[in-house]
Short mmCIF file of C-alpha atoms in Angstrom, two decimals:
data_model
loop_
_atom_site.label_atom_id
_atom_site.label_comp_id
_atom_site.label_asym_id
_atom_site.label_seq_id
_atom_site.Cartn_x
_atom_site.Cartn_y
_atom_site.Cartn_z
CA UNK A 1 0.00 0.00 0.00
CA UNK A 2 1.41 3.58 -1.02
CA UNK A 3 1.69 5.65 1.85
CA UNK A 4 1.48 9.27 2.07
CA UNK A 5 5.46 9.62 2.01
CA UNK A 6 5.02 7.80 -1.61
CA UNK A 7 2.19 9.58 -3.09
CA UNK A 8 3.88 12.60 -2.16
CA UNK A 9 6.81 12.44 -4.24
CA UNK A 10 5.79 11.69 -8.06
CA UNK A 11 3.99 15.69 -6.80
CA UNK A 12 7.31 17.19 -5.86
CA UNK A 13 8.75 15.84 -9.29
CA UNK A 14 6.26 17.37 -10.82
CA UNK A 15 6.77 20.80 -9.07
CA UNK A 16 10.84 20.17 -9.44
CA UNK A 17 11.47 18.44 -12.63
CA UNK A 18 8.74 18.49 -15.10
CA UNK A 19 7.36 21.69 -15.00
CA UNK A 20 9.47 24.84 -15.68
CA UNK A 21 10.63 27.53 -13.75
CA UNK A 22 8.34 30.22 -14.93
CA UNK A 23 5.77 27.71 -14.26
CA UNK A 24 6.84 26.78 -10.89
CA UNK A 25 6.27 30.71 -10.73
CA UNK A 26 2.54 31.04 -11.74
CA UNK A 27 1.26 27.69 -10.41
CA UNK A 28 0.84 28.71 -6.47
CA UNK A 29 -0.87 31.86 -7.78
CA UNK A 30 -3.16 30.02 -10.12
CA UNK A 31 -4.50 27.43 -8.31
CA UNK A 32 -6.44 29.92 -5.88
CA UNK A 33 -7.20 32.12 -7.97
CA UNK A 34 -9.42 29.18 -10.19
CA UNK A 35 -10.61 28.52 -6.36
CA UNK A 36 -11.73 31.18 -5.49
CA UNK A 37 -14.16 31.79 -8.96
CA UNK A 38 -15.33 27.74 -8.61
CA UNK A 39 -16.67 28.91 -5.41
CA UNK A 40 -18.02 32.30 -6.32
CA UNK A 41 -22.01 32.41 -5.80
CA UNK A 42 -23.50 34.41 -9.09
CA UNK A 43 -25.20 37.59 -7.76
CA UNK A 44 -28.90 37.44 -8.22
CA UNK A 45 -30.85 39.33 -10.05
CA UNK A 46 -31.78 43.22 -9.42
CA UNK A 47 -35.16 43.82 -7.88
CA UNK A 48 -37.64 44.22 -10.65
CA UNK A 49 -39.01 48.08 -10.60
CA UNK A 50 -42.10 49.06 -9.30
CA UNK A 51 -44.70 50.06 -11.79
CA UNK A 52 -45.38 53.61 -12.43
CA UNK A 53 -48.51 55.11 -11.12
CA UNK A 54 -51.75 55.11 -13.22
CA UNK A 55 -52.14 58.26 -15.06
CA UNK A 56 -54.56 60.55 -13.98
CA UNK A 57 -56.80 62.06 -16.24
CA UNK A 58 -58.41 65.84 -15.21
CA UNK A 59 -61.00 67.43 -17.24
CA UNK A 60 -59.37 69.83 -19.59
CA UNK A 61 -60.75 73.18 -17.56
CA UNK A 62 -59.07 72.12 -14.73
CA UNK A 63 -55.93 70.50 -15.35
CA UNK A 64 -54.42 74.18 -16.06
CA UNK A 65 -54.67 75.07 -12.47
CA UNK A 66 -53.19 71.99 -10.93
CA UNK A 67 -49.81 72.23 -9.73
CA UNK A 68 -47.49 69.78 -10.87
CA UNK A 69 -47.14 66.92 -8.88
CA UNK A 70 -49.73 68.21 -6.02
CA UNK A 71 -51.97 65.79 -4.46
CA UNK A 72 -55.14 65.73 -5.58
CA UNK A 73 -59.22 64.44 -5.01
CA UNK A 74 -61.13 65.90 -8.38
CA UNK A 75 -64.95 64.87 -8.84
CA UNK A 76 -67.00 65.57 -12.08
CA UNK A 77 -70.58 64.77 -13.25
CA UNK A 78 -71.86 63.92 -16.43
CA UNK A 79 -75.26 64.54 -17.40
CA UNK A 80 -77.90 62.61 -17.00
CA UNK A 81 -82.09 62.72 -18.45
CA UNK A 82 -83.39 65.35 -15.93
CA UNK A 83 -81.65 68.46 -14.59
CA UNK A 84 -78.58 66.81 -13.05
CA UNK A 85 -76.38 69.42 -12.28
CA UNK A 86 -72.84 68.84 -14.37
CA UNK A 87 -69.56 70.44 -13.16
CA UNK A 88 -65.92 69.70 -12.40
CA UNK A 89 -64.17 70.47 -9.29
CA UNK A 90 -61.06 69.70 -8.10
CA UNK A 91 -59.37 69.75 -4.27
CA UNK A 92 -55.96 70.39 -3.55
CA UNK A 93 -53.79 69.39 -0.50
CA UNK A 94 -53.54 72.77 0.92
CA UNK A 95 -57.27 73.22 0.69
CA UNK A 96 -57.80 75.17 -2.67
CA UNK A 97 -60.79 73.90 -4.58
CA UNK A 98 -61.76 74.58 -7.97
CA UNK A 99 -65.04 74.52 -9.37
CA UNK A 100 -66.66 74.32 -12.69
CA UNK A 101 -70.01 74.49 -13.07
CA UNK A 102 -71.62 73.48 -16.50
CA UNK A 103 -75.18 72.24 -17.29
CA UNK A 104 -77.86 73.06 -14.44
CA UNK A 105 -74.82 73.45 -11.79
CA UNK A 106 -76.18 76.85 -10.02
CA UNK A 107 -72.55 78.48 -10.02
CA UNK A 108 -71.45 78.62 -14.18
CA UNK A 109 -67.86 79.08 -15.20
CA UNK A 110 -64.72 78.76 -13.23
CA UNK A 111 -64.51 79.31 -9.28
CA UNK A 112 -61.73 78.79 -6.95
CA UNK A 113 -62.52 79.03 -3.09
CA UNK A 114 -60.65 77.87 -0.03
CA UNK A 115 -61.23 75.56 2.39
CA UNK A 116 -59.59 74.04 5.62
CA UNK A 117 -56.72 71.61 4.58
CA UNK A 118 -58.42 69.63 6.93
CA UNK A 119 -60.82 69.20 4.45
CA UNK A 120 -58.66 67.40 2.39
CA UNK A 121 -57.41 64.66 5.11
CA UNK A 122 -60.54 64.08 5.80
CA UNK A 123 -61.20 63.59 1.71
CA UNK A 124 -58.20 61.38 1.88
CA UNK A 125 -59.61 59.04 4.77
CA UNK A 126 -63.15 58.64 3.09
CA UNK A 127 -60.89 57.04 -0.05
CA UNK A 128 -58.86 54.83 2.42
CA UNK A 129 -61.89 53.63 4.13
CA UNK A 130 -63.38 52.71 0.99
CA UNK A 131 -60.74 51.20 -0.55
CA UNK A 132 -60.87 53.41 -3.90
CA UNK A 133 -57.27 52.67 -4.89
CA UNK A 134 -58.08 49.27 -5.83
CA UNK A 135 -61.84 49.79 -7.34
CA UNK A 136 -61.97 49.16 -11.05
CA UNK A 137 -61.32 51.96 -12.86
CA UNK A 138 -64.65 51.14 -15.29
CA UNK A 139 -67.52 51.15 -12.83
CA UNK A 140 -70.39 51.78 -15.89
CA UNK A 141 -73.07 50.27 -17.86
CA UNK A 142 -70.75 48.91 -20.66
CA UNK A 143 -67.50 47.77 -20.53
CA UNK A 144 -64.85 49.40 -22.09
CA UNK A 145 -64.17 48.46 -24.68
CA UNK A 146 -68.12 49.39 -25.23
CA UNK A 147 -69.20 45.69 -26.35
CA UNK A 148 -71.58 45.40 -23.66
CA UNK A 149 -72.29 45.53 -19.96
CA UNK A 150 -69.26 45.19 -17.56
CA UNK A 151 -69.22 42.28 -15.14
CA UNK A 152 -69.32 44.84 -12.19
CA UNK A 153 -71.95 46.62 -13.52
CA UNK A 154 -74.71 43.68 -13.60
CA UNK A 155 -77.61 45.47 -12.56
CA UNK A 156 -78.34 48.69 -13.74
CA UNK A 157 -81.49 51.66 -14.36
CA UNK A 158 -80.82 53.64 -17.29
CA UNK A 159 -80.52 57.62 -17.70
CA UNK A 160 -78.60 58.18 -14.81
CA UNK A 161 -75.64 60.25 -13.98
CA UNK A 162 -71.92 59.19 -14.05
CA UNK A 163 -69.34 60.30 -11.74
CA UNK A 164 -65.51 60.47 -12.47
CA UNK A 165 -63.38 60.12 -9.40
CA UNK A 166 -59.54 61.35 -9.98
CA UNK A 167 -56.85 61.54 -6.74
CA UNK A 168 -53.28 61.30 -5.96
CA UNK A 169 -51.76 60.37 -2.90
CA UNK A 170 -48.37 59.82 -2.37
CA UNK A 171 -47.72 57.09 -4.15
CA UNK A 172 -50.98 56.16 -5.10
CA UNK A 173 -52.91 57.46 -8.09
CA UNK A 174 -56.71 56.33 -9.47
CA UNK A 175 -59.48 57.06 -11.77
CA UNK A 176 -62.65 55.77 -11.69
CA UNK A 177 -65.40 56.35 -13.62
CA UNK A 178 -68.61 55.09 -11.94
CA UNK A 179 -72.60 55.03 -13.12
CA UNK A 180 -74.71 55.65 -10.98
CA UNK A 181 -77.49 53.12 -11.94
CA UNK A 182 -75.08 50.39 -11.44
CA UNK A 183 -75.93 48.71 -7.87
CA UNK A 184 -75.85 44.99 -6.17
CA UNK A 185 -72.68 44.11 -5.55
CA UNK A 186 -69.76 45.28 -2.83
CA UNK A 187 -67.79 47.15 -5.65
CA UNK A 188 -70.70 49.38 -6.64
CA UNK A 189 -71.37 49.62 -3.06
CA UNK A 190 -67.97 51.10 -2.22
CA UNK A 191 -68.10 53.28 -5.11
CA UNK A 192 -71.50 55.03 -4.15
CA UNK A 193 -70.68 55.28 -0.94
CA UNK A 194 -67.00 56.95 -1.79
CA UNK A 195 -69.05 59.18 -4.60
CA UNK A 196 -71.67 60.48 -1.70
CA UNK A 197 -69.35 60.69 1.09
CA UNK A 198 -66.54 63.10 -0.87
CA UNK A 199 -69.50 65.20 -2.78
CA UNK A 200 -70.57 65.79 1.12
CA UNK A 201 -67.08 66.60 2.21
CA UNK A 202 -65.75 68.53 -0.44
CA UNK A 203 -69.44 70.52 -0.22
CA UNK A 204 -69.79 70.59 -3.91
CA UNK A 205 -73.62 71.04 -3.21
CA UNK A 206 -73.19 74.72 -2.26
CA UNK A 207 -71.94 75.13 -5.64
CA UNK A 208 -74.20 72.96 -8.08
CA UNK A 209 -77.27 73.05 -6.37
CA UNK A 210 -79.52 75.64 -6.58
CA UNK A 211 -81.24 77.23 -3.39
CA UNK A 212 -84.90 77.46 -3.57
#
């Protein structure tokens, strides 16, 4: 049996005889270096990047008096077969609301008032507690791609009103556009109650509601 005294010297041969002195040179610094890169663990992959916000669409009479980048609530009406009134407004963080008023909305034209910045905060909860960042932003009576009714929107009465609901928060950013004959199910639910809740808040009535 070869012991370790005999396997060791065919090796130091090797190292002595057969290989040359240049060699004898590079080998000790060679053999850890290929090592070391057997043993090397590829880095994984970068993080994948977070998607960019959704794109918030104003109406065109108000998206000239938004500041860039600003948080946001905006609300607008559509008309519906009656006297509806129709109007954009918009909320800003710091309290300034804009409001246009269109068909049947008692103030006409452009108006900018302030409120409390409370106001806003308290806007902001109302979306929170509803979950609007992750309603669908097609809450109507067809779907949209306008081939027929939308899944969410199952039950419906017809000549009524729509509602567009625009904010940004943060990080967060949503539109919804959401009939108002469309009832019966949890999402419709949260989106009425959202609709209601921020017309009340934002006091939009004083504005598009005539006083008889």
């Amino acid at each position: 049996m070869m012991t370790f005294k005999g396997w060791k010297k065919p090796f130091s041969a090797l190292a002595g005889g057969a290989l040359s002195s240049p060699a004898r040179r590079v080998l000790p610094l060679l053999v850890p270096a290929l090592l070391t890169a057997c043993n090397q663990v590829e880095p994984s992959a970068p993080p994948q990047a977070e998607p960019m916000p959704d794109v918030v669409p104003l109406p065109p009479g108000l998206a000239s008096v938004l500041v860039k980048g600003q948080d946001f609530i905006a609300y607008s009406t559509t008309p519906c077969f009656g006297f509806c009134p129709v109007f954009d407004a918009v909320l800003l963080a710091d309290g300034t609301e804009y409001f246009n008023g269109h068909q049947h909305a008692a103030q006409q034209g452009l108006t900018r008032r302030q409120l409390d910045p409370a106001v806003f905060r308290q806007a902001s909860q109302i979306l929170q507690q509803t979950d609007f960042f992750t309603l669908p932003g097609n809450i109507t009576n067809h779907s949209e791609d306008g081939s027929g009714p939308a899944e969410v929107c199952q039950h419906y009465r017809t000549d009524g009103p729509s509602v567009q609901i625009s904010a940004r928060s943060g990080q967060l950013s949503k539109s919804v556009d959401y009939y108002t004959g469309c009832s019966s199910n949890s999402i419709t639910d949260r989106a009425a109650l959202a609709s209601e809740q921020l017309r009340e808040i934002l006091r939009l009535d004083e504005l598009a509601v005539s006083k008889r």
